[in-house]
Every structure is written in structure tokens, then in C-alpha cells.
Amino acid sequence: MNRFARLATRLLAVPLGLVWLEPAAEAAGAVPECWPAGVAPDPAVLACCRQVAEDGRPLFLSHAGGGDGPPFAFGGVPLVGGSGELLGVLAVADRDLRTWSEDDVRDLSDLAAACSAQMRMRSRSETVRQAREAAEDAAHAAAGEATRAHELLSRSELLLRASEDLADTSGLEDVRRRVGDLVSGDLKPARIDLVLVRQGMLHHVLSPADGDCAAPGAAGGTATEAFPLGSDWPVARAVRENRMIVVHAPPERDGADTADGLPLATPAFDTLDHGTAACLPLRGTHGTLGALVFGWDAPYRIGVDERAVLTTLAGYTAQAVERALHLDERVTVAQQLQRAMLTELPEVPGLELSALYRPAGQDDMVGGDWYDAYPLPVAPGADAAGALALTVGDITGHDMRAASLMGQVRSMLRQADHDHPGDGPDQALGALERACRRLHLPASGTALHAHLTPAGAGHWLLRWSNAGHPAPLLATADGAVESLTEHDVLLHHALEPGPRTCAGRSLAPGSTLLLYTDGLVEEPGGDVEDNVGRLAHRLATAPPDVALDVLLRSLLDAVAPRDARDDAVLFAVRICAP
């Protein structure tokens, strides 16, 4: 448990963290597990832990202690078991007095929830170990019980596998698949259903037996349709009453009704000719998450041993589902943040603009790639208006940190353009670098920043400065494609800002400028130059009248790696005919 004490000290930036066990364990000789290891906590800190245990609720004191010892700051959260029993306290202490923020309280509470889950799993693993030893002893004690002992051993091994396999799941699809794999060789149900509670309704997560097909429901709908938590379906009763409910099909049944008029298990089971179904509630940290339902196509006797196995398996599944829902929520929030920071492209007479963003298929499914387009301010004394700034960049990383840095860099580059009207894109990049260095913003990566200005007769003047970014491609109306290779050193907070170059090119009507990030053309074991060549060929052979959004999608499908280990941006600008 000192692992959680160590994480608490790092997360809250305090010198001492400890996991204090409940009084019965302390009386039996168990000692608190602390970080730093080997440091004996002050008796006053232990007294605060006992107060948290007695009150059964979090305690955060900015000024604790006193008496014979110096005052200190204390924060503690109770650790609870699956039935709400006290397991101990996760606490931190600071020699300096401090005011605890809401983030501190939330962070320590989240860590305490994870610590509680670990302690419950440890307790369950011990139960499983004891059951396995009992099964082995029974097999040696009587040859006549060999078959029964083998069954017990198999069930114990099933639970051991479940505790390991379900401990590192990453999503609901993964949970569903692993539960199906675990029980396919032992319990052998004909169908498995995972049902979750959402806003007072029960929603199915299709089992591995379903594949991608939904089974017709009793009302002519599909198994994926929600149904009320207050309905008479046995699975709804299992969730409401928080207990296992077993239903058996009568010898003859009419539609989906059992002998007592109640529907059989769940809507997803309606078309399955099965004899027995077991609905087990999934108990989460803050309430019942839903239910796990097993169905057999023949009458199946669920004895005491089977009930224990199914209940324990449901407990492991509940932990995996709770973790999956947390990860799904985190990914959803991250993706919403990413979308909020991506630009809605402006409408500019004479130009067609389109952009496409594909997140990385791992971690938070967000990253530091971005595109941007916005009108430039008119410089004092200038006659021409309608100039446009274009940017494609890539901040190192594909996680929430990279996305947050990207948002800051994007905003600062916009500010640089608007604070220096009439200056070139190289000046804006230089101002960005200087600001990052002064503010100690650890941003690193690449970027291509450009200014596009009307030049008369339908032509536009492109000026750009490239900070180590992949060279953009320029396709002319006659089908020729050129790589604009002029570039400078990449962006990095450790590099001293220096002067940057600015290149220029006149774009004729019918020209298409393609900007992109390296996630489009880089893949493990592949050749970047070959992929850029394929990208240029696809751009050159594209029909001149194809919509830009269709063109970008076809380029992504044809060139981008399939496993999406890095996020990618494609940004195209077409010069329209006057």
C-alpha cells in the first residue's frame, strides 16, 4: 500500500503520505505503510487518522496537532470495502500549514477510491487462494471426490484468471470480450449480456455472441434499445434489489413470458431458446452500475459454488466496467476539448478551405496537432484587405498535455499576428518563440505559418515561414505538384530564438495548397519519402472539380497508416477562378 502513499505525496506535493489500517488490523500488529518508507508517522498524525476512521468521512485540516508538538496540515480520506465497511485511511501530512484546495480534496479522494479497490481485490484474491487450497486438499483426501475437486479447482482458476484479465481492461468492448473468453471454457453459457444503467434506463452492451448484430426485442425493437429501470424484466429487478436473480424457462412458454407472467431475463434474450438465466448486479463504488446476465440453452443448476463464482466474477466485472466508464468519460472530455480548440474555417471570397483532423488511436485520443485560419489585420496605411493567416503545427506528444500546450501556442501565435500588423509570418513565429521562452512554456514541435494576400487578377501571394515542419505541397491547375521545401529549425523551448526566413510564391487560380502534419506520412518501418511521393501523386491526379473535403478524406485513406499511432492534420486551400 505504500505505493498509494507515494502517489499521494507526489500528487499533493506533501512530504508524508500513509495508508493507516482500521483499528482491528492495527491491534493485530499491522503498522501504517508510509512514504517515505521507514518513516514513523507522528502520533498526532495517527490521531487524526483515527478521527477520520471514527467519523467515516474525509477530514482536511489546515492547522492540526498542537500540544507538545508543532502544528501541521493534515488531509485524510476513509478507505471502504465493497459493503461499506472501513478498511483504513489514506492520509497526507505537511509540516507547513497550508490551505487545501478543491483539487487537493478531489485528487486524494480519487486516489483513495483506487486504493480501496486494490485492497478489496487483495482480499478477494486471498479468498480465491484459500478456495483453491481447499479444492486441492479435497482432491487428495478422497478419490471419490476427484471430479468435484476438479470442478472447484477449475472455478478457482477461472476466478484467478478473471482477477488478472479484468484488471487491465481499457474499455467496455474489452470488458465484454474478456468476460466471454473467461466463461466460454467453464460455465459455457449460451449467451452473455452486459446491461448498464444510464439516466434511469438500462442499456445493452452487446455480448461477444452477438457480434455486431442486434437481436429483435419483445416489442419488435432491437436488443440495443434501452428499457426502464423500473420495468418487470428480471435484470431490472436484479439492479433495483441489488441481488442475484435466477429465472428458469417453463417447459412451454408463450412469447417471452415465464410461467408467472414475468419476461425472461432481458429483451436481448427474447429469441434465445434457453432454460436458465442468472442476473447479477454490478456493484460499483458509488452505486449499482448495471448487471451481468448469463443464459444457458438448457436447464442449468446454480448451486452454492456456482453462485459464489458468478458473484465474484460479477465483482471483478464491476471494477472493470467502472474503470472503463471512467476512461471513456476522460477520452470524451479530451476529445471535446480538442474539437473546441480546432478552428472553424472562415469564408473568404476567392478561396476554398477545408481541414481534416484524425486523433491518435491510443492514450487520450487527442494530441498536439492543429490547424488554424483567421483574417489578418490591415496594416496602417495599407490599401489591401482580405489577407488570411494559415497555420499547421505539431506540438510533441499525443495526450492531454500536448493538447493543452497546443491551445496556448495557437492562441499566442494569433496574438503575435494581431499585435504586429503588416509583419511577415516569420516575425510572428519569432514573437511566439520569445513569448514561450519568457513565460517558461515547455512547448516543442514544428509549425508552418503563412500569410495569404490577394494580388489581383485572381492571384494570391503566399508568404510562409517553416519551423521544421513537413514541406507543403502546391498543385497547379495544369496538374504539376511542387514541394515547398524552404524551412528553418524547429520550435523548442531550449533553443535560443533567432531570426527566421520568409519565402514567397504567387498562387494562380486553380492552384491547391496542401498543408499536413507528419502523422499522415510517418509509420513504423515505412519510408517517409515514398509516402510523400504517393501523397503528391494522389494530389496531382485528383479531379480539378473534386470538393476539398472529399479530396482530403481520400488522401487520408490512401496514405495514412492504418494503426493511427500519431494524430494527423490535413489542411487544403484552393484558389478559385475569378
Coordinates of C-alpha atoms in Angstrom, one line a residue:
M1 CA 0.0 0.0 0.0
N2 CA 3.0 2.4 0.3
R3 CA 2.7 2.7 -3.4
F4 CA -0.5 4.8 -2.9
A5 CA 1.2 6.7 -0.1
R6 CA 4.0 7.6 -2.5
L7 CA 1.5 8.6 -5.2
A8 CA -0.4 10.8 -2.7
T9 CA 2.8 12.6 -1.7
R10 CA 3.6 13.3 -5.4
L11 CA 0.1 14.3 -6.4
L12 CA -0.5 16.7 -3.5
A13 CA 3.2 17.8 -3.1
V14 CA 3.5 16.9 0.6
P15 CA 6.4 15.3 2.4
L16 CA 4.4 12.4 4.1
G17 CA 1.8 10.0 2.9
L18 CA 0.5 6.9 4.7
V19 CA -2.1 4.2 4.5
W20 CA -3.4 3.6 8.0
L21 CA -5.3 0.3 8.6
E22 CA -8.5 0.0 10.5
P23 CA -8.2 -0.4 14.3
A24 CA -8.7 -4.2 14.4
A25 CA -5.7 -4.7 12.0
E26 CA -3.7 -2.2 13.9
A27 CA -4.3 -4.1 17.2
A28 CA -3.2 -7.3 15.5
G29 CA 0.2 -5.8 15.0
A30 CA -0.2 -4.2 11.5
V31 CA 1.6 -0.9 11.1
P32 CA 0.8 2.0 8.7
E33 CA 2.5 1.9 5.4
C34 CA 4.2 5.2 4.8
W35 CA 6.1 7.1 2.2
P36 CA 9.0 7.8 2.5
A37 CA 9.4 4.2 3.5
G38 CA 10.6 3.6 7.0
V39 CA 9.5 6.9 8.4
A40 CA 7.4 6.5 11.5
P41 CA 4.4 8.9 11.4
D42 CA 3.9 11.3 14.3
P43 CA 1.4 10.2 16.9
A44 CA -0.6 13.3 16.2
V45 CA -1.0 12.3 12.6
L46 CA -2.2 8.8 13.7
A47 CA -4.7 10.5 16.0
C48 CA -6.1 12.4 13.0
C49 CA -6.3 9.1 11.1
R50 CA -8.3 7.6 13.9
Q51 CA -10.6 10.6 13.9
V52 CA -11.3 10.1 10.1
A53 CA -12.0 6.4 10.9
E54 CA -14.4 7.2 13.7
D55 CA -16.3 9.9 11.7
G56 CA -16.3 7.8 8.5
R57 CA -15.8 10.9 6.3
P58 CA -12.9 12.9 4.8
L59 CA -11.0 15.3 7.0
F60 CA -8.8 18.2 5.8
L61 CA -7.2 20.4 8.4
S62 CA -5.0 23.4 7.6
H63 CA -3.9 23.6 11.3
A64 CA -3.7 20.3 13.2
G65 CA -1.6 19.0 16.0
G66 CA -0.6 21.4 18.8
G67 CA 0.0 20.3 22.4
D68 CA 3.6 19.0 22.7
G69 CA 4.3 19.0 19.0
P70 CA 4.4 21.7 16.3
P71 CA 1.2 22.2 14.2
F72 CA 0.9 20.7 10.8
A73 CA -1.6 20.4 7.9
F74 CA -3.5 17.1 7.5
G75 CA -5.7 15.5 4.9
G76 CA -7.3 12.1 5.2
V77 CA -10.0 10.0 3.3
P78 CA -11.5 6.8 4.6
L79 CA -10.9 3.5 2.6
V80 CA -14.1 1.4 2.4
G81 CA -14.8 -2.1 1.4
G82 CA -17.4 -3.5 -1.0
S83 CA -20.1 -3.5 1.7
G84 CA -19.2 -0.1 3.0
E85 CA -17.0 -1.4 5.9
L86 CA -14.0 0.6 7.0
L87 CA -10.7 -0.7 5.7
G88 CA -8.4 2.2 6.7
V89 CA -7.4 5.7 5.9
L90 CA -5.3 7.2 3.1
A91 CA -3.7 10.4 4.6
V92 CA -1.1 13.0 3.8
A93 CA 0.6 15.5 6.2
D94 CA 2.6 18.6 5.6
R95 CA 4.9 20.2 8.2
D96 CA 4.0 23.6 6.7
L97 CA 0.5 24.9 7.2
R98 CA -1.5 25.0 4.0
T99 CA -5.0 25.6 2.7
W100 CA -6.4 22.5 0.9
S101 CA -7.9 23.3 -2.4
E102 CA -10.9 21.6 -4.0
D103 CA -8.5 19.9 -6.4
D104 CA -6.5 18.5 -3.5
V105 CA -9.6 17.1 -1.9
R106 CA -10.8 15.6 -5.2
D107 CA -7.3 14.1 -6.1
L108 CA -6.9 12.5 -2.7
S109 CA -10.5 11.1 -2.8
D110 CA -9.9 9.6 -6.3
L111 CA -6.6 8.1 -5.1
A112 CA -8.4 6.7 -2.0
A113 CA -11.0 5.1 -4.3
A114 CA -8.3 3.3 -6.3
C115 CA -6.6 2.2 -3.0
S116 CA -9.9 0.9 -1.7
A117 CA -10.4 -1.1 -4.9
Q118 CA -6.9 -2.5 -4.6
M119 CA -7.5 -3.6 -1.0
R120 CA -10.8 -5.2 -1.9
M121 CA -9.1 -7.1 -4.8
R122 CA -6.3 -8.2 -2.4
S123 CA -8.9 -9.5 0.0
R124 CA -10.8 -11.3 -2.8
S125 CA -7.5 -12.8 -4.1
E126 CA -6.9 -14.3 -0.7
T127 CA -10.4 -15.8 -0.7
V128 CA -9.7 -17.3 -4.1
R129 CA -6.4 -18.7 -2.9
Q130 CA -8.0 -20.3 0.1
A131 CA -10.7 -21.8 -2.1
R132 CA -8.1 -23.3 -4.4
E133 CA -6.1 -24.8 -1.5
A134 CA -9.4 -26.3 -0.1
A135 CA -10.1 -27.8 -3.5
E136 CA -6.6 -29.3 -3.8
D137 CA -6.9 -30.8 -0.2
A138 CA -10.3 -32.3 -1.1
A139 CA -8.9 -33.9 -4.2
H140 CA -6.1 -35.6 -2.2
A141 CA -8.4 -36.6 0.7
A142 CA -10.9 -38.8 -1.2
A143 CA -10.6 -40.3 -4.6
G144 CA -14.3 -40.3 -4.9
E145 CA -14.4 -36.5 -4.7
A146 CA -11.9 -36.2 -7.5
T147 CA -14.4 -35.0 -10.0
R148 CA -15.9 -32.4 -7.6
A149 CA -12.4 -31.2 -6.6
H150 CA -11.5 -30.8 -10.2
E151 CA -14.6 -28.6 -10.7
L152 CA -13.7 -26.5 -7.7
L153 CA -10.1 -26.1 -8.9
S154 CA -11.4 -25.1 -12.4
R155 CA -13.7 -22.5 -10.8
S156 CA -10.9 -21.2 -8.7
E157 CA -8.6 -20.9 -11.7
L158 CA -11.4 -19.2 -13.5
L159 CA -11.5 -16.5 -10.8
L160 CA -7.8 -16.2 -10.7
R161 CA -7.8 -15.6 -14.4
A162 CA -10.7 -13.2 -14.1
S163 CA -8.8 -11.1 -11.4
E164 CA -5.8 -10.9 -13.8
D165 CA -7.6 -10.5 -17.1
L166 CA -10.1 -7.9 -16.0
A167 CA -7.6 -5.8 -14.1
D168 CA -6.1 -4.1 -17.2
T169 CA -9.1 -3.7 -19.5
S170 CA -9.3 -0.4 -21.3
G171 CA -12.9 -0.1 -22.5
L172 CA -16.4 -1.6 -22.4
E173 CA -15.7 -3.6 -25.6
D174 CA -12.7 -5.1 -24.0
V175 CA -14.6 -6.0 -20.8
R176 CA -17.3 -7.6 -22.8
R177 CA -14.8 -9.7 -24.8
R178 CA -12.8 -10.8 -21.9
V179 CA -15.8 -11.9 -19.8
G180 CA -16.9 -14.0 -22.8
D181 CA -13.4 -15.6 -23.2
L182 CA -13.3 -16.4 -19.4
V183 CA -16.5 -18.3 -19.1
S184 CA -16.6 -20.0 -22.5
G185 CA -14.5 -22.9 -21.3
D186 CA -16.0 -23.4 -17.9
L187 CA -19.6 -22.2 -17.3
K188 CA -20.3 -22.4 -21.0
P189 CA -23.3 -20.1 -21.2
A190 CA -25.1 -19.8 -24.5
R191 CA -25.4 -16.1 -24.1
I192 CA -23.8 -13.2 -22.1
D193 CA -25.4 -9.8 -21.7
L194 CA -23.9 -6.7 -20.2
V195 CA -26.5 -4.1 -19.2
L196 CA -25.6 -0.6 -17.8
V197 CA -27.7 2.0 -16.0
R198 CA -27.8 5.4 -17.7
Q199 CA -30.2 8.1 -16.7
G200 CA -32.7 5.8 -15.2
M201 CA -32.7 3.4 -18.2
L202 CA -31.0 0.1 -18.9
H203 CA -28.8 -0.1 -22.0
H204 CA -27.3 -3.2 -23.5
V205 CA -23.7 -3.7 -24.4
L206 CA -23.7 -6.4 -27.0
S207 CA -22.1 -9.7 -25.8
P208 CA -19.4 -11.5 -27.8
A209 CA -22.1 -13.9 -29.1
D210 CA -24.0 -11.0 -30.7
G211 CA -21.1 -9.8 -32.9
D212 CA -22.4 -6.6 -34.4
C213 CA -25.9 -7.8 -34.9
A214 CA -28.8 -6.8 -32.6
A215 CA -31.3 -9.4 -31.6
P216 CA -35.0 -8.5 -32.0
G217 CA -36.7 -7.5 -28.8
A218 CA -40.1 -8.4 -27.4
A219 CA -41.6 -5.2 -28.7
G220 CA -40.3 -5.6 -32.2
G221 CA -37.2 -3.4 -31.5
T222 CA -33.6 -4.4 -31.0
A223 CA -31.6 -5.6 -28.1
T224 CA -29.6 -2.4 -28.1
E225 CA -32.8 -0.3 -27.3
A226 CA -33.0 1.0 -23.7
F227 CA -35.7 -0.2 -21.3
P228 CA -36.8 1.3 -18.0
L229 CA -35.1 0.5 -14.7
G230 CA -38.5 0.2 -13.1
S231 CA -39.7 -2.5 -15.5
D232 CA -40.5 -6.1 -14.7
W233 CA -37.6 -7.6 -16.5
P234 CA -35.6 -9.8 -14.1
V235 CA -32.4 -7.9 -15.0
A236 CA -34.1 -4.6 -13.9
R237 CA -35.1 -6.3 -10.6
A238 CA -31.6 -7.5 -10.0
V239 CA -30.3 -3.9 -10.4
R240 CA -33.0 -2.4 -8.2
E241 CA -32.8 -5.0 -5.5
N242 CA -29.0 -5.4 -5.7
R243 CA -29.1 -9.2 -5.6
M244 CA -28.8 -12.2 -7.9
I245 CA -32.0 -13.2 -9.6
V246 CA -32.2 -16.6 -11.4
V247 CA -35.1 -17.4 -13.8
H248 CA -35.9 -20.7 -15.4
A249 CA -37.9 -21.1 -18.6
P250 CA -41.1 -23.1 -18.2
P251 CA -41.5 -26.3 -20.2
E252 CA -43.7 -24.4 -22.7
R253 CA -43.8 -20.7 -23.0
D254 CA -45.8 -18.2 -25.0
G255 CA -43.6 -15.5 -26.5
A256 CA -41.2 -14.1 -23.9
D257 CA -43.3 -14.7 -20.8
T258 CA -42.4 -17.1 -18.0
A259 CA -44.9 -19.2 -16.1
D260 CA -45.7 -16.3 -13.6
G261 CA -46.2 -13.8 -16.4
L262 CA -42.8 -12.1 -16.0
P263 CA -40.5 -11.6 -19.0
L264 CA -37.4 -13.9 -19.3
A265 CA -34.2 -12.2 -18.2
T266 CA -33.7 -9.3 -20.7
P267 CA -35.0 -8.1 -24.0
A268 CA -31.8 -9.4 -25.6
F269 CA -32.7 -13.0 -24.6
D270 CA -36.1 -13.0 -26.1
T271 CA -35.3 -15.0 -29.2
L272 CA -32.9 -17.4 -27.4
D273 CA -34.3 -20.8 -26.5
H274 CA -32.6 -21.2 -23.2
G275 CA -33.5 -22.9 -20.0
T276 CA -31.9 -20.8 -17.3
A277 CA -30.7 -17.2 -16.9
A278 CA -28.8 -15.6 -14.0
C279 CA -28.9 -11.8 -13.5
L280 CA -26.1 -10.4 -11.3
P281 CA -25.9 -6.8 -10.2
L282 CA -22.6 -4.9 -10.9
R283 CA -21.8 -3.1 -7.7
G284 CA -19.7 0.0 -8.2
T285 CA -18.0 2.4 -5.8
H286 CA -21.0 4.8 -5.9
G287 CA -23.9 2.5 -6.6
T288 CA -25.0 -0.2 -8.9
L289 CA -23.6 0.2 -12.4
G290 CA -25.9 -2.4 -14.1
A291 CA -26.0 -6.1 -14.4
L292 CA -24.2 -9.1 -15.9
V293 CA -26.5 -11.8 -17.3
F294 CA -25.7 -15.4 -18.2
G295 CA -28.1 -17.6 -20.2
W296 CA -28.0 -21.3 -20.8
D297 CA -29.9 -23.1 -23.6
A298 CA -30.9 -25.9 -21.2
P299 CA -31.9 -26.0 -17.6
Y300 CA -28.8 -25.3 -15.5
R301 CA -28.5 -25.9 -11.8
I302 CA -26.9 -23.0 -10.0
G303 CA -25.7 -24.3 -6.6
V304 CA -23.8 -22.6 -3.8
D305 CA -20.4 -22.9 -5.6
E306 CA -21.8 -21.6 -8.9
R307 CA -23.4 -18.6 -7.0
A308 CA -20.0 -17.8 -5.4
V309 CA -18.2 -18.0 -8.7
L310 CA -20.8 -15.9 -10.5
T311 CA -20.9 -13.3 -7.7
T312 CA -17.1 -13.0 -7.6
L313 CA -16.9 -12.8 -11.4
A314 CA -19.6 -10.0 -11.3
G315 CA -17.4 -8.2 -8.7
Y316 CA -14.4 -8.2 -11.0
T317 CA -16.5 -7.2 -13.9
A318 CA -18.0 -4.3 -12.0
Q319 CA -14.5 -3.0 -11.2
A320 CA -13.5 -3.3 -14.9
V321 CA -16.7 -1.6 -16.1
E322 CA -16.2 1.3 -13.6
R323 CA -12.7 1.8 -14.8
A324 CA -13.8 1.6 -18.5
L325 CA -16.6 4.1 -17.9
H326 CA -14.0 6.5 -16.3
L327 CA -11.6 6.1 -19.2
D328 CA -14.4 6.6 -21.7
E329 CA -15.5 9.8 -19.9
R330 CA -11.9 11.0 -19.8
V331 CA -11.5 10.4 -23.6
T332 CA -14.8 12.0 -24.3
V333 CA -13.9 15.2 -22.4
A334 CA -10.5 15.2 -24.0
Q335 CA -11.9 14.9 -27.5
Q336 CA -14.5 17.7 -26.8
L337 CA -11.6 19.9 -25.6
Q338 CA -9.6 19.1 -28.8
R339 CA -12.6 19.9 -31.1
A340 CA -13.2 23.2 -29.2
M341 CA -9.6 24.2 -30.0
L342 CA -9.8 23.4 -33.7
T343 CA -10.7 26.3 -35.9
E344 CA -14.0 26.8 -37.7
L345 CA -12.6 27.8 -41.1
P346 CA -13.6 31.3 -42.3
E347 CA -15.3 32.0 -45.6
V348 CA -13.0 34.0 -47.8
P349 CA -14.1 35.2 -51.3
G350 CA -11.8 33.7 -53.9
L351 CA -10.7 30.8 -51.7
E352 CA -12.0 27.4 -50.8
L353 CA -10.7 26.0 -47.5
S354 CA -11.1 22.6 -45.9
A355 CA -9.4 20.8 -43.0
L356 CA -9.4 17.3 -41.5
Y357 CA -8.2 16.1 -38.1
R358 CA -7.6 12.4 -37.1
P359 CA -6.7 11.8 -33.5
A360 CA -4.1 9.2 -32.4
G361 CA -5.6 5.8 -31.7
Q362 CA -4.0 5.4 -28.2
D363 CA -3.6 7.3 -24.9
D364 CA -6.2 10.1 -24.6
M365 CA -7.0 10.0 -28.4
V366 CA -6.1 13.7 -28.6
G367 CA -2.8 15.4 -29.4
G368 CA -0.8 18.4 -30.3
D369 CA -1.5 18.7 -34.0
W370 CA -3.6 21.7 -35.1
Y371 CA -4.6 23.8 -38.0
D372 CA -5.7 27.4 -37.9
A373 CA -7.0 30.1 -40.3
Y374 CA -8.1 33.6 -39.5
P375 CA -8.2 37.1 -41.1
L376 CA -5.2 39.3 -40.7
P377 CA -5.5 42.8 -39.5
V378 CA -4.9 45.6 -42.1
A379 CA -1.6 47.3 -41.5
P380 CA -1.6 51.1 -41.0
G381 CA -1.5 52.8 -44.4
A382 CA -2.2 49.6 -46.4
D383 CA -4.8 49.6 -49.1
A384 CA -5.4 45.9 -49.5
A385 CA -7.7 44.0 -47.1
G386 CA -8.7 40.3 -47.1
A387 CA -5.4 38.8 -46.1
L388 CA -5.6 35.4 -44.3
A389 CA -3.2 33.6 -41.9
L390 CA -2.8 29.9 -42.3
T391 CA -1.1 27.6 -39.8
V392 CA -0.4 23.9 -39.4
G393 CA 1.6 22.7 -36.4
D394 CA 2.5 19.7 -34.3
I395 CA 3.3 20.0 -30.6
T396 CA 5.2 17.0 -29.4
G397 CA 3.0 14.3 -27.9
H398 CA -0.5 12.9 -28.3
D399 CA -2.1 13.3 -24.9
M400 CA -3.9 15.9 -22.9
R401 CA -0.6 17.7 -22.1
A402 CA 0.2 18.1 -25.7
A403 CA -3.3 19.3 -26.5
S404 CA -3.2 22.0 -23.7
L405 CA 0.2 23.2 -24.9
M406 CA -1.1 23.3 -28.4
G407 CA -4.0 25.5 -27.3
Q408 CA -1.7 28.0 -25.7
V409 CA 0.7 28.1 -28.7
R410 CA -2.2 28.5 -31.1
S411 CA -3.6 31.5 -29.2
M412 CA -0.2 33.1 -28.7
L413 CA 0.6 32.9 -32.5
R414 CA -2.7 34.5 -33.3
Q415 CA -1.9 37.3 -30.8
A416 CA 1.5 37.8 -32.4
D417 CA -0.1 38.4 -35.8
H418 CA -2.6 40.8 -34.5
D419 CA 0.0 42.7 -32.4
H420 CA 2.3 43.2 -35.5
P421 CA 0.0 44.1 -38.4
G422 CA 1.9 44.2 -41.7
D423 CA 4.8 42.0 -40.5
G424 CA 5.5 38.7 -42.1
P425 CA 4.8 35.2 -40.8
D426 CA 8.5 34.8 -39.8
Q427 CA 8.1 37.8 -37.4
A428 CA 5.0 36.1 -35.8
L429 CA 6.9 32.9 -35.3
G430 CA 9.8 34.7 -33.7
A431 CA 7.4 36.6 -31.4
L432 CA 5.9 33.3 -30.4
E433 CA 9.3 31.8 -29.5
R434 CA 10.3 34.8 -27.4
A435 CA 7.0 34.7 -25.5
C436 CA 7.3 30.9 -24.8
R437 CA 10.8 31.5 -23.5
R438 CA 9.9 34.4 -21.3
L439 CA 6.9 32.5 -19.9
H440 CA 8.8 29.2 -19.5
L441 CA 6.2 27.4 -21.6
P442 CA 7.8 24.0 -22.4
A443 CA 6.4 23.9 -26.0
S444 CA 8.4 22.0 -28.6
G445 CA 7.4 20.8 -32.1
T446 CA 7.1 22.1 -35.6
A447 CA 4.9 24.6 -37.3
L448 CA 4.3 26.2 -40.7
H449 CA 2.8 29.7 -40.6
A450 CA 1.7 31.5 -43.7
H451 CA 0.1 34.7 -44.9
L452 CA -2.1 34.7 -48.0
T453 CA -2.8 38.1 -49.6
P454 CA -4.9 39.0 -52.6
A455 CA -2.6 40.0 -55.5
G456 CA -5.1 41.0 -58.2
A457 CA -6.5 39.1 -61.3
G458 CA -7.5 36.2 -59.1
H459 CA -3.9 35.6 -57.9
W460 CA -2.8 35.4 -54.3
L461 CA 0.6 36.0 -52.7
L462 CA 1.7 33.2 -50.4
R463 CA 4.4 34.0 -47.8
W464 CA 5.4 31.4 -45.3
S465 CA 7.9 30.5 -42.6
N466 CA 8.6 26.9 -41.8
A467 CA 9.8 25.9 -38.4
G468 CA 11.0 22.3 -39.2
H469 CA 7.6 21.2 -40.4
P470 CA 6.9 18.8 -43.3
A471 CA 7.1 20.7 -46.6
P472 CA 3.7 21.7 -48.0
L473 CA 2.6 20.6 -51.5
L474 CA 1.5 23.0 -54.2
A475 CA -0.6 21.6 -57.1
T476 CA -1.1 24.0 -60.0
A477 CA -4.0 24.0 -62.4
D478 CA -2.1 22.0 -65.1
G479 CA -1.6 19.0 -62.7
A480 CA 2.1 19.8 -61.6
V481 CA 2.9 19.3 -57.9
E482 CA 5.8 21.1 -56.2
S483 CA 7.1 20.6 -52.7
L484 CA 7.8 24.0 -50.9
T485 CA 11.0 22.8 -49.1
E486 CA 12.2 26.1 -47.7
H487 CA 12.4 25.7 -43.9
D488 CA 14.2 26.7 -40.7
V489 CA 14.9 24.9 -37.4
L490 CA 12.0 23.5 -35.4
L491 CA 10.4 25.1 -32.3
H492 CA 11.9 24.2 -29.0
H493 CA 11.8 25.9 -25.6
A494 CA 15.5 25.1 -25.0
L495 CA 16.7 26.8 -28.3
E496 CA 17.6 30.5 -28.3
P497 CA 15.2 32.3 -30.6
G498 CA 16.9 33.6 -33.7
P499 CA 15.8 35.3 -37.0
R500 CA 13.6 33.2 -39.3
T501 CA 13.3 33.2 -43.0
C502 CA 10.2 34.0 -45.1
A503 CA 9.7 32.5 -48.5
G504 CA 7.1 33.7 -51.1
R505 CA 5.2 32.4 -54.1
S506 CA 2.4 33.6 -56.3
L507 CA -0.6 31.2 -56.5
A508 CA -2.6 31.3 -59.7
P509 CA -6.3 30.4 -60.0
G510 CA -6.8 26.7 -59.9
S511 CA -3.9 26.1 -57.5
T512 CA -4.3 23.9 -54.4
L513 CA -2.0 24.3 -51.4
L514 CA -1.9 21.2 -49.1
L515 CA -0.5 21.5 -45.6
Y516 CA -0.2 18.4 -43.3
T517 CA 1.5 17.0 -40.2
D518 CA 3.9 14.1 -40.0
G519 CA 1.2 11.7 -38.7
L520 CA -0.1 11.5 -42.3
V521 CA 3.2 10.1 -43.8
E522 CA 5.2 8.6 -41.0
E523 CA 4.7 4.9 -39.9
P524 CA 7.0 2.4 -38.2
G525 CA 9.1 0.6 -40.8
G526 CA 7.9 2.8 -43.6
D527 CA 9.7 5.3 -45.9
V528 CA 8.5 8.9 -45.4
E529 CA 9.7 10.0 -48.8
D530 CA 7.7 7.2 -50.5
N531 CA 4.6 8.2 -48.6
V532 CA 5.1 11.9 -49.5
G533 CA 5.5 10.8 -53.2
R534 CA 2.3 8.8 -53.1
L535 CA 0.6 11.9 -51.5
A536 CA 1.9 14.1 -54.2
H537 CA 0.7 11.7 -56.9
R538 CA -2.7 11.5 -55.4
L539 CA -2.9 15.3 -55.3
A540 CA -1.8 15.6 -58.9
T541 CA -4.2 13.1 -60.3
A542 CA -7.3 14.3 -58.3
P543 CA -10.1 15.7 -60.5
P544 CA -9.9 19.5 -60.6
D545 CA -13.5 19.9 -59.6
V546 CA -13.5 17.5 -56.6
A547 CA -14.6 19.1 -53.3
L548 CA -11.8 19.7 -50.9
D549 CA -13.3 17.8 -48.1
V550 CA -13.7 14.7 -50.3
L551 CA -10.1 15.2 -51.6
L552 CA -8.7 15.3 -48.0
R553 CA -10.6 12.2 -47.0
S554 CA -9.3 10.2 -50.0
L555 CA -5.8 11.4 -49.3
L556 CA -6.1 10.3 -45.6
D557 CA -7.5 6.9 -46.6
A558 CA -4.8 6.3 -49.3
V559 CA -1.7 7.4 -47.4
A560 CA -2.1 7.5 -43.7
P561 CA -1.0 4.5 -41.5
R562 CA -3.8 2.2 -40.5
D563 CA -2.9 1.9 -36.8
A564 CA -3.0 5.7 -36.2
R565 CA -0.3 5.8 -33.6
D566 CA 0.1 9.6 -34.2
D567 CA -2.6 12.2 -34.8
A568 CA -2.7 13.8 -38.3
V569 CA -3.9 17.1 -39.8
L570 CA -4.6 17.8 -43.5
F571 CA -5.4 21.4 -44.5
A572 CA -6.1 22.5 -48.1
V573 CA -6.6 25.9 -49.7
R574 CA -7.8 26.2 -53.3
I575 CA -7.5 29.4 -55.4
C576 CA -10.8 29.8 -57.1
A577 CA -11.3 31.1 -60.6
P578 CA -12.0 34.9 -60.6

